[in-house]
Amino acid sequence: MTSSPTDPAVAARLAIVEAEIMGRAPEHDLVPTLDRVAAVMELLGDPQRSFRVIHLTGTNGKTSTTRMIEALCREHGLRTGRFTSPHLHSIRERIAVDGVPVSAQVLVDAWDEVAPIIELVDARSAAEDGPRMTFFEVLVVLAYAVFADAPIDVAVIEVGMGGHWDATNVADGDVAVITPIDIDHTHFLGTTAEEIAFEKAGIVKPGAALVCAAQVESVSSILTERAAQVGARRYAADEDFAVTDREVALGGQVLAIRGVAGSYDEIFLPLHGEHQGANAALALVAVEVFLGGGERRLDPDVVRAGFAGVTSPGRLEVVRRSPTILVDAAHNPHGAIALAAALNEAFSFARLVGVVAIFADKDAAAMLEVLEPVLDHVVVTRNSSPRSMNAAALGEIASSIFGADRVSVVPALPDALDEAVAVAESEGLGGGVVATGSVVTAADVRLLLGVKES
């Protein structure tokens, strides 16, 4: 399986398929129901029932944890499918088999298989004055079809949003993993952490296992109640498992983790930040439970090899040196807190400048307040999404937090990046730049600097 199209005819066909998919309602414009995607799955013979599933939800850390779980499963000899969102550069990144983004040919073939069924369900919905299937629903159908055709042993599936009615939830996970829950997507999930937790708890299915990150008490109670209601075994961070030691290392960190079936030490994780250490513990326990019911210790050498090969593009990723430029997909206050802590811990810059572009529906003030202590200067701008906040408006918010003398407003992102580099280097060597505020911001900067692999 190749990771990029080479045949011009296949590339042209892929462009048509991508245009059709991208032309549908975006993933942030949805109707909370599983009816349409379930109807397509049934007509296709329920391909999502042909493999086992580890299902992930939460507010932050989902993609990194998904990639860790998939890497560990693959290192244990399983053929894997991985579904994540959003993508950085290509929708093919969202659907991976054995850790490799789906090839253009495979994606086109899968589309040709499912498109007539999707059109049929679209027509049924239109007859009832309903919408067409969304961009995200179609991608879920494609992913499950690709995984069934591969075939795979296990799919590691990240929700798009929520849980109960997320399109991915037509599959039933043997293991449900819930990363830290905080406030985000309030227009769909609810305005409190408790309401959001109730929605996300919907991925915990009867007889499954729940592996849960440390949560505030009110959220933990909701997740515990859900597990009891459906007869799911519950494993909670800081109760049943924990990171017992963590040291910063060149290019990442070294961990010791107490799992539910045993302890593991000398684990090198090539990702930065305490939050990634916590994600690693979640991932390890999910695989312990998946492979051995939480009763059989995994081979420590296999665990170490799995973690050593983990990547998480766009998550505190170094994309250039001299000066160092980092990108991070933090897009809410909780993510900004993790970013700020990781920057303080893992990097030492003489002068650190932020390039920040945030969606208009996000809490920009809260994010900037978190980042203010770690940034010497901030360059506010726009990313390529139409949802991006106006640079001047973001500049007003930033000036009220940083002070006008520490803020530059540069509407075009390429110019903003140049400005940030100039400011970072204005007092000599040792400066750095971090671009953040959205997955799109991270992706745009990666692309500007010629980094396309994901």
CSV table of C-alpha atoms in Angstrom, one decimal:
chain,number,residue,atom,x,y,z
A,1,MET,CA,0.0,0.0,0.0
A,2,THR,CA,1.5,3.4,-1.0
A,3,SER,CA,0.9,6.6,0.9
A,4,SER,CA,0.6,8.9,-2.1
A,5,PRO,CA,-1.0,8.7,-5.6
A,6,THR,CA,1.4,8.0,-8.5
A,7,ASP,CA,-0.8,7.1,-11.4
A,8,PRO,CA,-2.1,10.4,-13.0
A,9,ALA,CA,-5.5,8.7,-13.8
A,10,VAL,CA,-5.9,7.6,-10.2
A,11,ALA,CA,-4.8,11.0,-9.0
A,12,ALA,CA,-7.4,12.7,-11.2
A,13,ARG,CA,-10.1,10.3,-10.0
A,14,LEU,CA,-9.1,10.9,-6.4
A,15,ALA,CA,-9.5,14.7,-6.9
A,16,ILE,CA,-13.1,14.1,-8.1
A,17,VAL,CA,-13.9,11.9,-5.2
A,18,GLU,CA,-12.4,14.3,-2.7
A,19,ALA,CA,-14.4,17.2,-4.2
A,20,GLU,CA,-17.6,15.2,-3.8
A,21,ILE,CA,-16.8,14.4,-0.2
A,22,MET,CA,-15.6,17.9,0.7
A,23,GLY,CA,-18.7,19.4,-1.0
A,24,ARG,CA,-20.9,17.8,1.7
A,25,ALA,CA,-21.9,19.5,5.0
A,26,PRO,CA,-18.7,19.9,7.1
A,27,GLU,CA,-18.1,18.0,10.3
A,28,HIS,CA,-19.1,21.0,12.5
A,29,ASP,CA,-22.4,21.3,10.7
A,30,LEU,CA,-24.3,18.2,11.6
A,31,VAL,CA,-27.6,16.7,12.8
A,32,PRO,CA,-27.1,14.5,15.9
A,33,THR,CA,-28.4,11.1,14.6
A,34,LEU,CA,-26.9,7.8,13.6
A,35,ASP,CA,-29.8,6.9,11.3
A,36,ARG,CA,-28.2,7.7,8.0
A,37,VAL,CA,-24.8,6.2,8.6
A,38,ALA,CA,-26.5,3.1,10.2
A,39,ALA,CA,-28.7,2.7,7.1
A,40,VAL,CA,-25.7,2.7,4.8
A,41,MET,CA,-23.8,0.2,7.0
A,42,GLU,CA,-26.8,-2.1,7.0
A,43,LEU,CA,-27.1,-2.0,3.2
A,44,LEU,CA,-23.3,-2.7,2.9
A,45,GLY,CA,-23.6,-5.7,5.2
A,46,ASP,CA,-22.4,-4.0,8.4
A,47,PRO,CA,-18.6,-4.1,7.6
A,48,GLN,CA,-17.9,-2.5,11.0
A,49,ARG,CA,-18.8,-5.9,12.5
A,50,SER,CA,-16.0,-7.7,10.7
A,51,PHE,CA,-13.2,-6.5,13.0
A,52,ARG,CA,-12.7,-5.7,16.6
A,53,VAL,CA,-12.7,-2.1,17.7
A,54,ILE,CA,-11.0,0.1,20.3
A,55,HIS,CA,-13.0,3.4,20.4
A,56,LEU,CA,-11.8,6.7,21.7
A,57,THR,CA,-13.4,9.9,22.8
A,58,GLY,CA,-12.6,12.9,25.0
A,59,THR,CA,-11.8,16.6,24.6
A,60,ASN,CA,-8.1,16.6,24.1
A,61,GLY,CA,-5.5,13.9,23.4
A,62,LYS,CA,-7.6,11.7,21.3
A,63,THR,CA,-5.5,11.6,18.2
A,64,SER,CA,-2.2,11.1,20.0
A,65,THR,CA,-3.7,8.3,22.1
A,66,THR,CA,-5.2,6.7,19.1
A,67,ARG,CA,-1.9,6.7,17.3
A,68,MET,CA,-0.2,5.2,20.4
A,69,ILE,CA,-2.8,2.4,20.7
A,70,GLU,CA,-2.5,1.6,17.0
A,71,ALA,CA,1.3,1.5,17.2
A,72,LEU,CA,1.2,-0.9,20.2
A,73,CYS,CA,-1.3,-3.2,18.5
A,74,ARG,CA,0.7,-3.3,15.3
A,75,GLU,CA,3.9,-4.0,17.3
A,76,HIS,CA,2.0,-7.0,18.8
A,77,GLY,CA,1.5,-8.5,15.3
A,78,LEU,CA,-2.0,-7.3,14.7
A,79,ARG,CA,-3.1,-5.9,11.4
A,80,THR,CA,-4.6,-2.5,12.2
A,81,GLY,CA,-6.9,0.2,11.0
A,82,ARG,CA,-6.7,3.7,12.3
A,83,PHE,CA,-9.3,6.4,12.0
A,84,THR,CA,-8.5,9.9,13.2
A,85,SER,CA,-9.7,13.5,12.6
A,86,PRO,CA,-9.3,16.1,11.6
A,87,HIS,CA,-6.6,15.7,8.9
A,88,LEU,CA,-3.7,18.1,8.4
A,89,HIS,CA,-3.2,17.9,4.6
A,90,SER,CA,-5.2,15.1,3.0
A,91,ILE,CA,-8.4,13.2,3.9
A,92,ARG,CA,-6.3,10.0,3.3
A,93,GLU,CA,-4.5,10.6,6.6
A,94,ARG,CA,-7.7,9.9,8.4
A,95,ILE,CA,-7.9,6.3,7.2
A,96,ALA,CA,-4.8,4.2,7.8
A,97,VAL,CA,-4.0,0.5,7.5
A,98,ASP,CA,-1.0,-0.8,9.3
A,99,GLY,CA,0.0,2.7,10.1
A,100,VAL,CA,0.0,3.9,6.5
A,101,PRO,CA,-2.5,6.4,5.1
A,102,VAL,CA,-4.9,4.7,2.6
A,103,SER,CA,-3.6,4.8,-0.9
A,104,ALA,CA,-5.4,6.8,-3.6
A,105,GLN,CA,-6.3,3.6,-5.5
A,106,VAL,CA,-7.8,2.0,-2.4
A,107,LEU,CA,-9.8,5.1,-1.5
A,108,VAL,CA,-11.2,5.5,-5.0
A,109,ASP,CA,-12.1,1.8,-5.1
A,110,ALA,CA,-13.9,2.0,-1.8
A,111,TRP,CA,-15.7,5.1,-2.9
A,112,ASP,CA,-16.9,3.4,-6.1
A,113,GLU,CA,-18.3,0.6,-3.8
A,114,VAL,CA,-20.1,2.7,-1.3
A,115,ALA,CA,-21.2,5.7,-3.4
A,116,PRO,CA,-24.4,4.1,-4.8
A,117,ILE,CA,-25.5,3.2,-1.3
A,118,ILE,CA,-24.8,6.7,0.0
A,119,GLU,CA,-26.8,8.2,-2.9
A,120,LEU,CA,-29.7,5.9,-2.1
A,121,VAL,CA,-29.7,6.9,1.6
A,122,ASP,CA,-29.3,10.6,0.5
A,123,ALA,CA,-32.4,10.2,-1.7
A,124,ARG,CA,-34.4,8.6,1.2
A,125,SER,CA,-33.4,11.4,3.5
A,126,ALA,CA,-34.3,14.1,0.9
A,127,ALA,CA,-37.7,12.5,0.4
A,128,GLU,CA,-38.3,13.1,4.2
A,129,ASP,CA,-37.0,16.7,3.9
A,130,GLY,CA,-33.8,15.6,5.6
A,131,PRO,CA,-30.1,16.5,4.7
A,132,ARG,CA,-27.6,14.6,2.7
A,133,MET,CA,-25.0,12.6,4.6
A,134,THR,CA,-22.3,14.8,6.0
A,135,PHE,CA,-18.6,14.9,5.1
A,136,PHE,CA,-17.8,13.1,8.3
A,137,GLU,CA,-20.5,10.4,7.9
A,138,VAL,CA,-19.2,9.6,4.5
A,139,LEU,CA,-15.6,9.3,5.7
A,140,VAL,CA,-16.8,6.9,8.5
A,141,VAL,CA,-18.5,4.7,5.9
A,142,LEU,CA,-15.3,4.8,3.7
A,143,ALA,CA,-13.1,3.9,6.7
A,144,TYR,CA,-15.2,0.9,7.8
A,145,ALA,CA,-15.4,-0.3,4.2
A,146,VAL,CA,-11.6,0.0,3.7
A,147,PHE,CA,-10.9,-1.8,7.0
A,148,ALA,CA,-13.3,-4.7,6.2
A,149,ASP,CA,-11.8,-5.1,2.7
A,150,ALA,CA,-8.1,-5.0,3.9
A,151,PRO,CA,-9.0,-7.0,6.1
A,152,ILE,CA,-7.8,-5.9,9.6
A,153,ASP,CA,-7.8,-7.5,13.0
A,154,VAL,CA,-8.5,-4.3,15.0
A,155,ALA,CA,-9.7,-0.8,14.2
A,156,VAL,CA,-8.6,2.0,16.5
A,157,ILE,CA,-11.3,4.6,16.0
A,158,GLU,CA,-11.3,8.3,17.2
A,159,VAL,CA,-14.7,9.9,17.3
A,160,GLY,CA,-15.3,13.1,15.4
A,161,MET,CA,-17.3,14.8,18.1
A,162,GLY,CA,-19.2,13.6,21.2
A,163,GLY,CA,-20.1,9.9,21.5
A,164,HIS,CA,-23.7,8.8,21.6
A,165,TRP,CA,-24.6,10.1,18.1
A,166,ASP,CA,-21.1,10.3,16.6
A,167,ALA,CA,-21.1,8.6,13.2
A,168,THR,CA,-18.3,6.3,14.4
A,169,ASN,CA,-20.6,4.9,17.1
A,170,VAL,CA,-22.3,2.5,14.7
A,171,ALA,CA,-19.4,0.3,15.7
A,172,ASP,CA,-19.2,-1.3,19.1
A,173,GLY,CA,-15.8,-1.1,20.9
A,174,ASP,CA,-14.4,-3.9,22.9
A,175,VAL,CA,-12.6,-1.2,24.7
A,176,ALA,CA,-13.8,2.4,25.1
A,177,VAL,CA,-11.0,5.0,26.0
A,178,ILE,CA,-12.0,8.4,27.3
A,179,THR,CA,-9.3,11.1,27.4
A,180,PRO,CA,-9.7,14.2,29.6
A,181,ILE,CA,-13.0,15.9,29.2
A,182,ASP,CA,-13.3,19.7,29.3
A,183,ILE,CA,-15.5,22.4,27.7
A,184,ASP,CA,-15.5,22.4,23.9
A,185,HIS,CA,-18.0,22.2,21.0
A,186,THR,CA,-20.7,23.6,23.4
A,187,HIS,CA,-23.2,24.3,20.6
A,188,PHE,CA,-23.4,20.5,20.1
A,189,LEU,CA,-22.3,18.7,23.3
A,190,GLY,CA,-23.6,21.0,26.1
A,191,THR,CA,-22.3,23.9,28.1
A,192,THR,CA,-21.0,22.0,31.1
A,193,ALA,CA,-18.4,19.3,31.5
A,194,GLU,CA,-21.1,17.1,32.9
A,195,GLU,CA,-23.3,17.4,29.8
A,196,ILE,CA,-20.3,16.8,27.6
A,197,ALA,CA,-19.3,13.7,29.6
A,198,PHE,CA,-22.8,12.3,29.2
A,199,GLU,CA,-22.6,12.6,25.5
A,200,LYS,CA,-19.1,11.1,25.3
A,201,ALA,CA,-20.0,8.2,27.6
A,202,GLY,CA,-22.2,6.9,24.8
A,203,ILE,CA,-19.3,5.0,23.3
A,204,VAL,CA,-19.2,2.7,26.3
A,205,LYS,CA,-21.1,-0.4,25.2
A,206,PRO,CA,-22.6,-3.3,27.1
A,207,GLY,CA,-19.9,-5.8,28.3
A,208,ALA,CA,-17.0,-3.6,27.1
A,209,ALA,CA,-14.2,-2.2,29.1
A,210,LEU,CA,-13.8,1.5,29.9
A,211,VAL,CA,-10.3,2.9,30.2
A,212,CYS,CA,-10.6,6.5,31.5
A,213,ALA,CA,-8.2,9.3,32.0
A,214,ALA,CA,-8.1,11.3,35.3
A,215,GLN,CA,-11.2,13.5,35.4
A,216,VAL,CA,-12.9,16.0,37.7
A,217,GLU,CA,-15.1,14.2,40.2
A,218,SER,CA,-18.4,15.2,38.6
A,219,VAL,CA,-17.3,13.8,35.2
A,220,SER,CA,-15.8,10.7,36.7
A,221,SER,CA,-19.2,10.0,38.4
A,222,ILE,CA,-21.0,10.2,35.1
A,223,LEU,CA,-18.6,7.8,33.4
A,224,THR,CA,-18.6,5.4,36.4
A,225,GLU,CA,-22.4,5.4,36.3
A,226,ARG,CA,-22.4,4.7,32.5
A,227,ALA,CA,-20.0,1.7,33.0
A,228,ALA,CA,-22.3,0.3,35.8
A,229,GLN,CA,-25.4,0.7,33.6
A,230,VAL,CA,-24.0,-1.3,30.7
A,231,GLY,CA,-21.9,-3.7,32.7
A,232,ALA,CA,-18.6,-2.4,31.5
A,233,ARG,CA,-15.4,-3.0,33.4
A,234,ARG,CA,-13.9,0.3,34.5
A,235,TYR,CA,-10.2,1.1,34.7
A,236,ALA,CA,-9.4,4.7,35.8
A,237,ALA,CA,-6.1,6.6,35.8
A,238,ASP,CA,-4.6,7.3,39.3
A,239,GLU,CA,-6.8,4.5,40.7
A,240,ASP,CA,-6.0,1.4,38.6
A,241,PHE,CA,-3.0,2.6,36.6
A,242,ALA,CA,-0.6,5.5,36.6
A,243,VAL,CA,2.6,7.1,35.3
A,244,THR,CA,5.0,6.3,38.1
A,245,ASP,CA,8.1,8.1,36.8
A,246,ARG,CA,8.8,10.5,34.0
A,247,GLU,CA,12.0,12.2,32.9
A,248,VAL,CA,12.5,14.6,30.1
A,249,ALA,CA,14.8,13.2,27.4
A,250,LEU,CA,16.3,14.4,24.1
A,251,GLY,CA,13.5,14.3,21.6
A,252,GLY,CA,10.8,13.2,24.1
A,253,GLN,CA,10.6,11.6,27.5
A,254,VAL,CA,11.3,8.3,29.4
A,255,LEU,CA,8.3,6.8,31.3
A,256,ALA,CA,7.6,4.2,33.9
A,257,ILE,CA,4.0,3.1,33.8
A,258,ARG,CA,2.0,0.9,36.3
A,259,GLY,CA,-0.6,-0.8,34.2
A,260,VAL,CA,-3.4,-3.0,35.3
A,261,ALA,CA,-1.6,-6.2,34.5
A,262,GLY,CA,2.0,-5.2,35.4
A,263,SER,CA,4.6,-2.5,35.4
A,264,TYR,CA,6.8,-1.3,32.6
A,265,ASP,CA,9.9,0.9,32.8
A,266,GLU,CA,12.4,2.6,30.4
A,267,ILE,CA,9.7,3.5,27.9
A,268,PHE,CA,11.0,6.1,25.5
A,269,LEU,CA,8.2,8.2,24.1
A,270,PRO,CA,9.3,10.6,21.3
A,271,LEU,CA,6.6,13.2,22.2
A,272,HIS,CA,6.8,16.1,24.6
A,273,GLY,CA,4.8,17.0,27.6
A,274,GLU,CA,3.3,15.5,30.8
A,275,HIS,CA,-0.1,15.2,28.9
A,276,GLN,CA,1.6,12.8,26.4
A,277,GLY,CA,2.9,10.7,29.3
A,278,ALA,CA,-0.7,10.4,30.6
A,279,ASN,CA,-1.9,9.6,27.1
A,280,ALA,CA,0.7,6.8,26.9
A,281,ALA,CA,-0.6,5.3,30.1
A,282,LEU,CA,-4.1,5.3,28.7
A,283,ALA,CA,-2.9,3.6,25.5
A,284,LEU,CA,-0.9,1.0,27.3
A,285,VAL,CA,-3.8,0.0,29.5
A,286,ALA,CA,-6.2,-0.1,26.6
A,287,VAL,CA,-4.0,-2.6,24.9
A,288,GLU,CA,-3.5,-4.6,28.1
A,289,VAL,CA,-7.2,-4.9,28.4
A,290,PHE,CA,-7.8,-5.5,24.7
A,291,LEU,CA,-5.2,-8.3,24.4
A,292,GLY,CA,-5.4,-9.9,27.7
A,293,GLY,CA,-8.4,-8.7,29.6
A,294,GLY,CA,-6.2,-6.7,31.9
A,295,GLU,CA,-4.9,-9.9,33.4
A,296,ARG,CA,-1.8,-10.6,31.3
A,297,ARG,CA,1.3,-8.4,31.4
A,298,LEU,CA,2.5,-7.5,27.9
A,299,ASP,CA,6.1,-8.1,26.8
A,300,PRO,CA,8.0,-5.0,28.0
A,301,ASP,CA,10.3,-5.1,25.0
A,302,VAL,CA,7.4,-5.1,22.6
A,303,VAL,CA,5.8,-2.2,24.5
A,304,ARG,CA,9.0,-0.2,24.3
A,305,ALA,CA,9.3,-0.8,20.6
A,306,GLY,CA,5.7,0.2,20.0
A,307,PHE,CA,6.0,3.5,21.9
A,308,ALA,CA,9.4,4.3,20.3
A,309,GLY,CA,7.8,4.4,16.9
A,310,VAL,CA,5.0,6.7,17.8
A,311,THR,CA,4.5,9.9,15.9
A,312,SER,CA,1.8,12.6,16.3
A,313,PRO,CA,2.2,15.2,13.6
A,314,GLY,CA,1.1,18.7,14.5
A,315,ARG,CA,1.4,18.0,18.3
A,316,LEU,CA,4.3,20.1,19.6
A,317,GLU,CA,6.2,19.1,16.5
A,318,VAL,CA,9.5,20.6,15.4
A,319,VAL,CA,9.1,21.5,11.8
A,320,ARG,CA,12.3,23.7,11.3
A,321,ARG,CA,15.6,24.5,13.0
A,322,SER,CA,17.5,27.7,13.1
A,323,PRO,CA,15.4,29.1,14.5
A,324,THR,CA,13.3,26.3,15.9
A,325,ILE,CA,9.7,26.5,14.7
A,326,LEU,CA,7.1,24.3,16.4
A,327,VAL,CA,3.5,23.6,15.5
A,328,ASP,CA,0.8,22.5,17.9
A,329,ALA,CA,-2.8,21.9,17.3
A,330,ALA,CA,-4.1,23.2,20.6
A,331,HIS,CA,-7.5,24.7,19.9
A,332,ASN,CA,-9.1,25.2,23.3
A,333,PRO,CA,-8.0,26.4,26.7
A,334,HIS,CA,-7.4,22.8,28.0
A,335,GLY,CA,-5.1,22.2,25.0
A,336,ALA,CA,-3.4,25.5,25.6
A,337,ILE,CA,-2.6,24.6,29.2
A,338,ALA,CA,-1.0,21.3,28.1
A,339,LEU,CA,1.0,23.2,25.4
A,340,ALA,CA,2.2,25.9,27.9
A,341,ALA,CA,3.4,23.3,30.4
A,342,ALA,CA,5.2,21.2,27.7
A,343,LEU,CA,7.0,24.3,26.3
A,344,ASN,CA,8.2,25.2,29.8
A,345,GLU,CA,9.4,21.7,30.4
A,346,ALA,CA,10.9,20.5,27.2
A,347,PHE,CA,12.3,23.7,25.5
A,348,SER,CA,14.5,26.6,26.5
A,349,PHE,CA,14.4,29.6,24.2
A,350,ALA,CA,16.0,33.0,24.7
A,351,ARG,CA,12.9,34.5,23.1
A,352,LEU,CA,9.7,32.6,22.2
A,353,VAL,CA,7.2,34.1,19.8
A,354,GLY,CA,3.8,32.7,19.1
A,355,VAL,CA,2.0,32.7,15.8
A,356,VAL,CA,-1.7,32.4,16.7
A,357,ALA,CA,-4.8,31.9,14.5
A,358,ILE,CA,-8.0,30.7,16.2
A,359,PHE,CA,-11.4,29.8,15.0
A,360,ALA,CA,-14.0,32.5,15.7
A,361,ASP,CA,-16.2,30.2,17.7
A,362,LYS,CA,-13.4,29.3,20.2
A,363,ASP,CA,-12.5,31.0,23.5
A,364,ALA,CA,-9.6,33.0,22.2
A,365,ALA,CA,-9.2,35.1,25.3
A,366,ALA,CA,-8.9,32.1,27.6
A,367,MET,CA,-6.3,30.5,25.3
A,368,LEU,CA,-4.2,33.6,25.1
A,369,GLU,CA,-4.4,34.1,28.8
A,370,VAL,CA,-2.9,30.6,29.3
A,371,LEU,CA,-0.2,31.2,26.7
A,372,GLU,CA,0.8,34.8,27.8
A,373,PRO,CA,3.3,33.7,30.5
A,374,VAL,CA,5.3,31.5,28.1
A,375,LEU,CA,5.3,33.8,25.1
A,376,ASP,CA,7.6,36.9,24.9
A,377,HIS,CA,5.6,38.2,21.9
A,378,VAL,CA,2.6,37.0,19.8
A,379,VAL,CA,1.9,37.5,16.2
A,380,VAL,CA,-1.9,37.1,15.5
A,381,THR,CA,-3.1,36.2,12.1
A,382,ARG,CA,-5.6,34.1,10.1
A,383,ASN,CA,-5.4,30.5,8.9
A,384,SER,CA,-6.8,29.2,5.7
A,385,SER,CA,-10.2,28.2,7.2
A,386,PRO,CA,-13.2,30.5,6.6
A,387,ARG,CA,-13.9,29.9,10.3
A,388,SER,CA,-10.7,31.7,11.3
A,389,MET,CA,-11.2,34.8,13.5
A,390,ASN,CA,-10.4,38.1,11.9
A,391,ALA,CA,-6.8,39.1,12.7
A,392,ALA,CA,-7.7,42.6,13.8
A,393,ALA,CA,-10.3,41.3,16.3
A,394,LEU,CA,-7.9,38.7,17.6
A,395,GLY,CA,-5.3,41.4,17.9
A,396,GLU,CA,-7.6,43.5,20.1
A,397,ILE,CA,-8.1,40.5,22.4
A,398,ALA,CA,-4.4,39.7,22.5
A,399,SER,CA,-3.4,43.4,23.2
A,400,SER,CA,-5.7,43.4,26.2
A,401,ILE,CA,-3.8,40.4,27.6
A,402,PHE,CA,-0.2,40.8,26.4
A,403,GLY,CA,-0.1,44.6,26.1
A,404,ALA,CA,0.0,46.3,22.7
A,405,ASP,CA,3.8,46.3,22.7
A,406,ARG,CA,4.0,42.5,22.7
A,407,VAL,CA,1.5,42.0,19.9
A,408,SER,CA,1.8,42.2,16.1
A,409,VAL,CA,-1.2,41.9,13.8
A,410,VAL,CA,-0.3,40.4,10.5
A,411,PRO,CA,-3.4,39.2,8.5
A,412,ALA,CA,-1.5,36.9,6.0
A,413,LEU,CA,-0.1,33.8,7.7
A,414,PRO,CA,3.1,33.5,5.5
A,415,ASP,CA,3.9,37.1,6.5
A,416,ALA,CA,3.0,36.4,10.1
A,417,LEU,CA,5.5,33.5,10.2
A,418,ASP,CA,8.2,35.7,8.7
A,419,GLU,CA,7.4,38.4,11.3
A,420,ALA,CA,7.6,35.9,14.1
A,421,VAL,CA,11.0,34.6,13.0
A,422,ALA,CA,12.3,38.2,12.7
A,423,VAL,CA,11.1,39.0,16.3
A,424,ALA,CA,12.5,35.7,17.6
A,425,GLU,CA,15.9,36.4,16.2
A,426,SER,CA,15.9,40.1,17.0
A,427,GLU,CA,18.0,39.7,20.1
A,428,GLY,CA,20.4,37.1,18.7
A,429,LEU,CA,20.5,33.3,18.6
A,430,GLY,CA,18.4,31.0,20.6
A,431,GLY,CA,14.9,32.3,19.7
A,432,GLY,CA,12.0,30.1,18.8
A,433,VAL,CA,8.5,30.2,17.2
A,434,VAL,CA,5.4,28.2,18.1
A,435,ALA,CA,2.4,28.3,15.7
A,436,THR,CA,-0.8,27.2,17.4
A,437,GLY,CA,-4.5,27.9,17.9
A,438,SER,CA,-6.0,25.3,15.6
A,439,VAL,CA,-5.3,22.1,13.7
A,440,VAL,CA,-5.6,24.2,10.6
A,441,THR,CA,-2.9,26.7,11.8
A,442,ALA,CA,-0.5,23.8,12.4
A,443,ALA,CA,-1.3,22.3,9.0
A,444,ASP,CA,-0.9,25.6,7.2
A,445,VAL,CA,2.6,26.3,8.8
A,446,ARG,CA,3.7,22.7,8.0
A,447,LEU,CA,2.7,23.2,4.4
A,448,LEU,CA,4.5,26.6,4.2
A,449,LEU,CA,7.7,24.9,5.4
A,450,GLY,CA,7.4,22.0,3.1
A,451,VAL,CA,6.4,19.4,5.7
A,452,LYS,CA,3.7,17.2,4.2
A,453,GLU,CA,4.1,13.8,5.7
A,454,SER,CA,1.6,12.8,8.4
